[in-house]
Amino acid sequence: MERTTRVGNRLLAALPPADFALLAPHLRKVPLERDAVLVRSGDWIDQLYFPCSGAIAFIMGLPNGQTVATAVIGNESAVGLMSAISPSRSPMTAVVRVPGTALQIPPARFHAALGRSPAIADAVQILTRSMLAQFQHVAACNALHSVEARLSRWLLHIHDLSDGGDLVPLTQETLSELLGVRRTTVTHVVRALRASRALRSNRRGQLEIDRPRLEAAACECYKVMSRRIDRIVSGGAERDYTAPAGDDRQRPASPLARAAS
């Protein structure tokens, strides 16, 4: 926990010091301003971001203009990491929803370190698995659960990544984008959550939540998804990279193999 606090990002904090040192000279701390677009769908990824605080939503847009969130990440994840393996265009738009800070690095610099470090390669795999877990849960939740339950799930998840007490800094327009529904639907659902007192107030640009009541309104996806992703990411800190090369008996299995499926 101490190193996570110092480094800020859990993926980077889990790296052995020598491996982190390959990246450290090229990392630059940058602010994440609310509503800032880090990369747009279809654009080439020219910077990687490792959030230290705040929340970033991955938004999928359709040709008819509709949008829906496929994931929301914080300091357990990264933006654009797959482009470090091969230059690529972003399949989604990444938007800051809760302000914070991130460590930024050019993909070429990250790729150079990746080729020299099994630990950094593992971090890429861990991120891939955690993102896939969230994509799977969100897809299932969107298909099976009510808008009210889905909104409660997103609010809890974003609240976990915020440091504003019981206030979640989201507008109804943002909620509409996250959920893939019209603003009139969001207004109706927010009204229902206020009636159940899961939401205490709906200020301009902020929602005040009652967390126990909001957890009761959310579907089981919130707790299941949170636990699964935490196991995947936390497992990355347990691997022993000191075993001699080629000695599989002394080298534990990859954290990905141990992570719950």
Short mmCIF file of C-alpha atoms in Angstrom, two decimals:
data_model
loop_
_atom_site.label_atom_id
_atom_site.label_comp_id
_atom_site.label_asym_id
_atom_site.label_seq_id
_atom_site.Cartn_x
_atom_site.Cartn_y
_atom_site.Cartn_z
CA MET A 1 0.00 0.00 0.00
CA GLU A 2 2.89 2.37 0.83
CA ARG A 3 4.43 2.01 -2.64
CA THR A 4 1.03 2.41 -4.31
CA THR A 5 0.60 5.69 -2.43
CA ARG A 6 4.03 6.86 -3.54
CA VAL A 7 3.76 5.78 -7.20
CA GLY A 8 0.02 6.38 -7.47
CA ASN A 9 -0.90 3.71 -10.01
CA ARG A 10 -1.34 0.13 -8.82
CA LEU A 11 0.02 -1.49 -11.98
CA LEU A 12 3.22 0.54 -11.80
CA ALA A 13 3.51 0.20 -8.02
CA ALA A 14 3.51 -3.61 -8.36
CA LEU A 15 6.62 -3.56 -10.57
CA PRO A 16 9.96 -4.50 -8.99
CA PRO A 17 12.11 -1.36 -8.47
CA ALA A 18 14.55 -2.26 -11.26
CA ASP A 19 11.71 -2.69 -13.75
CA PHE A 20 9.96 0.50 -12.67
CA ALA A 21 13.30 2.29 -13.13
CA LEU A 22 13.12 1.49 -16.86
CA LEU A 23 9.96 3.63 -17.08
CA ALA A 24 10.53 6.25 -14.39
CA PRO A 25 12.71 8.69 -16.41
CA HIS A 26 10.02 8.91 -19.10
CA LEU A 27 6.94 9.24 -16.86
CA ARG A 28 5.41 12.70 -16.57
CA LYS A 29 2.71 13.57 -14.06
CA VAL A 30 -0.20 15.36 -15.71
CA PRO A 31 -3.57 16.63 -14.48
CA LEU A 32 -6.76 14.90 -15.55
CA GLU A 33 -9.32 17.65 -16.00
CA ARG A 34 -13.01 16.81 -15.78
CA ASP A 35 -14.51 16.02 -19.21
CA ALA A 36 -11.07 16.03 -20.89
CA VAL A 37 -10.86 13.62 -23.84
CA LEU A 38 -7.62 11.64 -23.61
CA VAL A 39 -8.11 9.88 -26.93
CA ARG A 40 -10.97 9.69 -29.43
CA SER A 41 -12.23 6.59 -31.15
CA GLY A 42 -10.31 6.08 -34.40
CA ASP A 43 -7.37 8.29 -33.40
CA TRP A 44 -3.82 6.99 -33.17
CA ILE A 45 -2.76 6.60 -29.54
CA ASP A 46 0.20 8.91 -28.95
CA GLN A 47 0.30 8.85 -25.15
CA LEU A 48 -0.29 6.20 -22.49
CA TYR A 49 -1.91 7.22 -19.20
CA PHE A 50 -1.56 5.48 -15.84
CA PRO A 51 -4.15 7.14 -13.58
CA CYS A 52 -3.09 7.92 -10.02
CA SER A 53 -6.48 9.34 -9.03
CA GLY A 54 -9.79 10.17 -10.64
CA ALA A 55 -11.97 8.13 -13.00
CA ILE A 56 -11.86 7.66 -16.77
CA ALA A 57 -14.74 6.26 -18.82
CA PHE A 58 -14.30 4.30 -22.03
CA ILE A 59 -17.16 5.30 -24.30
CA MET A 60 -18.33 3.38 -27.38
CA GLY A 61 -20.10 5.49 -29.98
CA LEU A 62 -22.46 4.18 -32.63
CA PRO A 63 -23.02 5.63 -36.13
CA ASN A 64 -26.43 6.99 -35.07
CA GLY A 65 -24.81 9.12 -32.38
CA GLN A 66 -25.74 6.98 -29.38
CA THR A 67 -23.06 6.26 -26.80
CA VAL A 68 -22.60 3.82 -23.93
CA ALA A 69 -19.85 3.23 -21.40
CA THR A 70 -18.02 -0.08 -21.69
CA ALA A 71 -15.74 0.46 -18.68
CA VAL A 72 -14.71 2.96 -16.04
CA ILE A 73 -11.16 2.79 -14.69
CA GLY A 74 -9.01 4.39 -12.00
CA ASN A 75 -5.60 3.80 -10.50
CA GLU A 76 -5.80 0.03 -11.07
CA SER A 77 -5.60 0.42 -14.83
CA ALA A 78 -4.25 2.40 -17.80
CA VAL A 79 -5.35 4.06 -21.04
CA GLY A 80 -3.88 3.03 -24.40
CA LEU A 81 -1.57 0.33 -23.10
CA MET A 82 -2.24 -2.12 -25.92
CA SER A 83 -0.76 0.34 -28.41
CA ALA A 84 2.59 -0.21 -26.72
CA ILE A 85 2.61 -3.71 -28.21
CA SER A 86 1.72 -2.54 -31.70
CA PRO A 87 0.84 0.99 -32.93
CA SER A 88 -2.93 1.16 -33.20
CA ARG A 89 -5.96 3.39 -33.35
CA SER A 90 -8.18 3.62 -30.31
CA PRO A 91 -11.40 1.57 -30.59
CA MET A 92 -13.08 3.79 -27.99
CA THR A 93 -13.08 7.32 -26.63
CA ALA A 94 -11.52 7.81 -23.20
CA VAL A 95 -13.05 10.68 -21.20
CA VAL A 96 -12.16 11.91 -17.70
CA ARG A 97 -15.26 11.78 -15.54
CA VAL A 98 -13.71 12.45 -12.13
CA PRO A 99 -10.69 14.77 -12.13
CA GLY A 100 -7.36 13.55 -10.85
CA THR A 101 -3.79 12.97 -12.02
CA ALA A 102 -2.00 10.43 -14.20
CA LEU A 103 1.50 9.37 -15.18
CA GLN A 104 1.94 9.85 -18.92
CA ILE A 105 4.48 8.13 -21.17
CA PRO A 106 4.93 7.88 -24.97
CA PRO A 107 4.13 4.39 -26.35
CA ALA A 108 7.61 4.03 -27.88
CA ARG A 109 9.27 4.56 -24.50
CA PHE A 110 6.97 2.04 -22.86
CA HIS A 111 7.56 -0.48 -25.67
CA ALA A 112 11.34 -0.20 -25.26
CA ALA A 113 11.03 -1.03 -21.55
CA LEU A 114 8.50 -3.78 -22.26
CA GLY A 115 11.06 -5.68 -24.35
CA ARG A 116 13.48 -5.74 -21.41
CA SER A 117 11.13 -6.65 -18.57
CA PRO A 118 8.98 -9.74 -17.94
CA ALA A 119 7.36 -7.82 -15.08
CA ILE A 120 6.17 -5.05 -17.40
CA ALA A 121 4.93 -7.68 -19.87
CA ASP A 122 2.95 -9.25 -17.02
CA ALA A 123 1.48 -5.83 -16.19
CA VAL A 124 0.15 -5.59 -19.75
CA GLN A 125 -1.43 -9.04 -19.41
CA ILE A 126 -2.93 -8.15 -16.04
CA LEU A 127 -4.45 -5.00 -17.49
CA THR A 128 -5.84 -6.94 -20.46
CA ARG A 129 -7.47 -9.47 -18.18
CA SER A 130 -8.95 -6.89 -15.82
CA MET A 131 -10.36 -4.88 -18.73
CA LEU A 132 -11.83 -8.00 -20.31
CA ALA A 133 -13.48 -8.88 -16.99
CA GLN A 134 -15.10 -5.44 -16.82
CA PHE A 135 -16.22 -5.54 -20.47
CA GLN A 136 -17.85 -8.94 -19.87
CA HIS A 137 -19.67 -7.84 -16.73
CA VAL A 138 -20.87 -4.57 -18.24
CA ALA A 139 -22.16 -6.36 -21.37
CA ALA A 140 -24.07 -8.90 -19.25
CA CYS A 141 -25.40 -6.21 -16.93
CA ASN A 142 -26.59 -4.05 -19.82
CA ALA A 143 -28.51 -7.00 -21.25
CA LEU A 144 -30.05 -8.36 -18.08
CA HIS A 145 -30.59 -5.61 -15.53
CA SER A 146 -32.77 -2.54 -15.21
CA VAL A 147 -31.56 0.98 -15.88
CA GLU A 148 -32.00 1.78 -12.19
CA ALA A 149 -29.74 -1.13 -11.15
CA ARG A 150 -27.18 -0.21 -13.82
CA LEU A 151 -27.11 3.44 -12.78
CA SER A 152 -26.62 2.40 -9.16
CA ARG A 153 -23.72 0.16 -10.21
CA TRP A 154 -21.99 2.94 -12.13
CA LEU A 155 -22.49 5.43 -9.28
CA LEU A 156 -20.96 3.00 -6.76
CA HIS A 157 -18.05 2.21 -9.05
CA ILE A 158 -17.30 5.89 -9.71
CA HIS A 159 -17.76 6.70 -6.02
CA ASP A 160 -15.02 4.15 -5.27
CA LEU A 161 -12.68 6.15 -7.51
CA SER A 162 -13.66 9.56 -6.10
CA ASP A 163 -12.49 11.38 -2.99
CA GLY A 164 -15.40 13.78 -2.64
CA GLY A 165 -17.17 12.06 0.24
CA ASP A 166 -20.79 11.30 -0.63
CA LEU A 167 -20.76 13.58 -3.68
CA VAL A 168 -20.33 12.00 -7.11
CA PRO A 169 -19.45 14.65 -9.74
CA LEU A 170 -21.69 13.57 -12.63
CA THR A 171 -24.23 15.47 -14.67
CA GLN A 172 -27.40 13.91 -16.08
CA GLU A 173 -25.92 14.32 -19.55
CA THR A 174 -22.92 12.24 -18.47
CA LEU A 175 -25.21 9.62 -16.94
CA SER A 176 -27.10 9.42 -20.22
CA GLU A 177 -23.82 8.82 -22.04
CA LEU A 178 -22.70 6.18 -19.54
CA LEU A 179 -25.97 4.27 -19.70
CA GLY A 180 -26.76 4.64 -23.40
CA VAL A 181 -30.26 6.01 -22.68
CA ARG A 182 -32.07 9.31 -23.22
CA ARG A 183 -31.86 12.08 -20.66
CA THR A 184 -35.58 11.74 -20.01
CA THR A 185 -34.92 8.16 -18.88
CA VAL A 186 -32.10 9.34 -16.64
CA THR A 187 -34.41 11.97 -15.09
CA HIS A 188 -37.00 9.27 -14.33
CA VAL A 189 -34.43 6.90 -12.79
CA VAL A 190 -32.79 9.64 -10.70
CA ARG A 191 -36.24 10.59 -9.42
CA ALA A 192 -36.90 6.97 -8.43
CA LEU A 193 -33.55 6.72 -6.59
CA ARG A 194 -34.32 9.95 -4.77
CA ALA A 195 -37.70 8.57 -3.74
CA SER A 196 -35.93 5.53 -2.24
CA ARG A 197 -33.40 7.91 -0.62
CA ALA A 198 -30.48 6.20 -2.37
CA LEU A 199 -29.82 9.68 -3.77
CA ARG A 200 -30.18 12.46 -1.22
CA SER A 201 -29.97 15.34 -3.65
CA ASN A 202 -29.32 16.11 -7.28
CA ARG A 203 -27.27 19.28 -7.37
CA ARG A 204 -26.05 20.84 -10.56
CA GLY A 205 -23.27 18.54 -11.78
CA GLN A 206 -23.19 16.48 -8.57
CA LEU A 207 -25.16 13.64 -7.03
CA GLU A 208 -25.20 13.10 -3.27
CA ILE A 209 -25.53 9.41 -2.52
CA ASP A 210 -26.56 7.28 0.43
CA ARG A 211 -24.18 4.41 -0.14
CA PRO A 212 -25.96 1.61 1.81
CA ARG A 213 -29.25 2.37 0.04
CA LEU A 214 -27.50 2.66 -3.32
CA GLU A 215 -25.88 -0.75 -2.78
CA ALA A 216 -29.33 -2.18 -2.11
CA ALA A 217 -30.59 -0.71 -5.39
CA ALA A 218 -27.64 -1.99 -7.45
CA CYS A 219 -27.48 -5.40 -9.08
CA GLU A 220 -25.00 -8.04 -7.95
CA CYS A 221 -22.68 -7.06 -10.81
CA TYR A 222 -21.13 -4.25 -8.76
CA LYS A 223 -19.70 -6.45 -6.01
CA VAL A 224 -18.87 -9.39 -8.29
CA MET A 225 -17.06 -7.19 -10.81
CA SER A 226 -15.20 -5.19 -8.15
CA ARG A 227 -13.96 -8.30 -6.37
CA ARG A 228 -12.90 -10.01 -9.60
CA ILE A 229 -10.92 -7.04 -10.92
CA ASP A 230 -9.29 -6.47 -7.53
CA ARG A 231 -8.15 -10.12 -7.39
CA ILE A 232 -6.66 -9.86 -10.88
CA VAL A 233 -4.80 -6.61 -10.21
CA SER A 234 -3.72 -7.51 -6.66
CA GLY A 235 -2.33 -10.82 -7.88
CA GLY A 236 0.25 -8.96 -9.94
CA ALA A 237 2.12 -7.87 -6.81
CA GLU A 238 2.66 -11.46 -5.65
CA ARG A 239 4.87 -12.79 -8.44
CA ASP A 240 8.52 -13.51 -7.58
CA TYR A 241 10.80 -12.20 -10.34
CA THR A 242 13.99 -13.18 -8.49
CA ALA A 243 13.93 -16.88 -9.44
CA PRO A 244 16.75 -17.86 -11.80
CA ALA A 245 15.84 -17.83 -15.48
CA GLY A 246 14.61 -21.21 -16.65
CA ASP A 247 13.94 -22.47 -13.10
CA ASP A 248 10.18 -23.01 -13.27
CA ARG A 249 10.13 -24.82 -9.93
CA GLN A 250 11.12 -21.64 -8.09
CA ARG A 251 9.04 -19.29 -10.22
CA PRO A 252 5.35 -19.09 -9.21
CA ALA A 253 2.63 -19.21 -11.81
CA SER A 254 1.70 -15.96 -13.49
CA PRO A 255 -0.80 -13.90 -11.49
CA LEU A 256 -3.11 -14.27 -14.47
CA ALA A 257 -3.16 -18.03 -13.96
CA ARG A 258 -4.03 -17.54 -10.29
CA ALA A 259 -6.65 -14.85 -10.79
CA ALA A 260 -10.26 -15.93 -10.47
CA SER A 261 -12.00 -16.38 -13.77
#
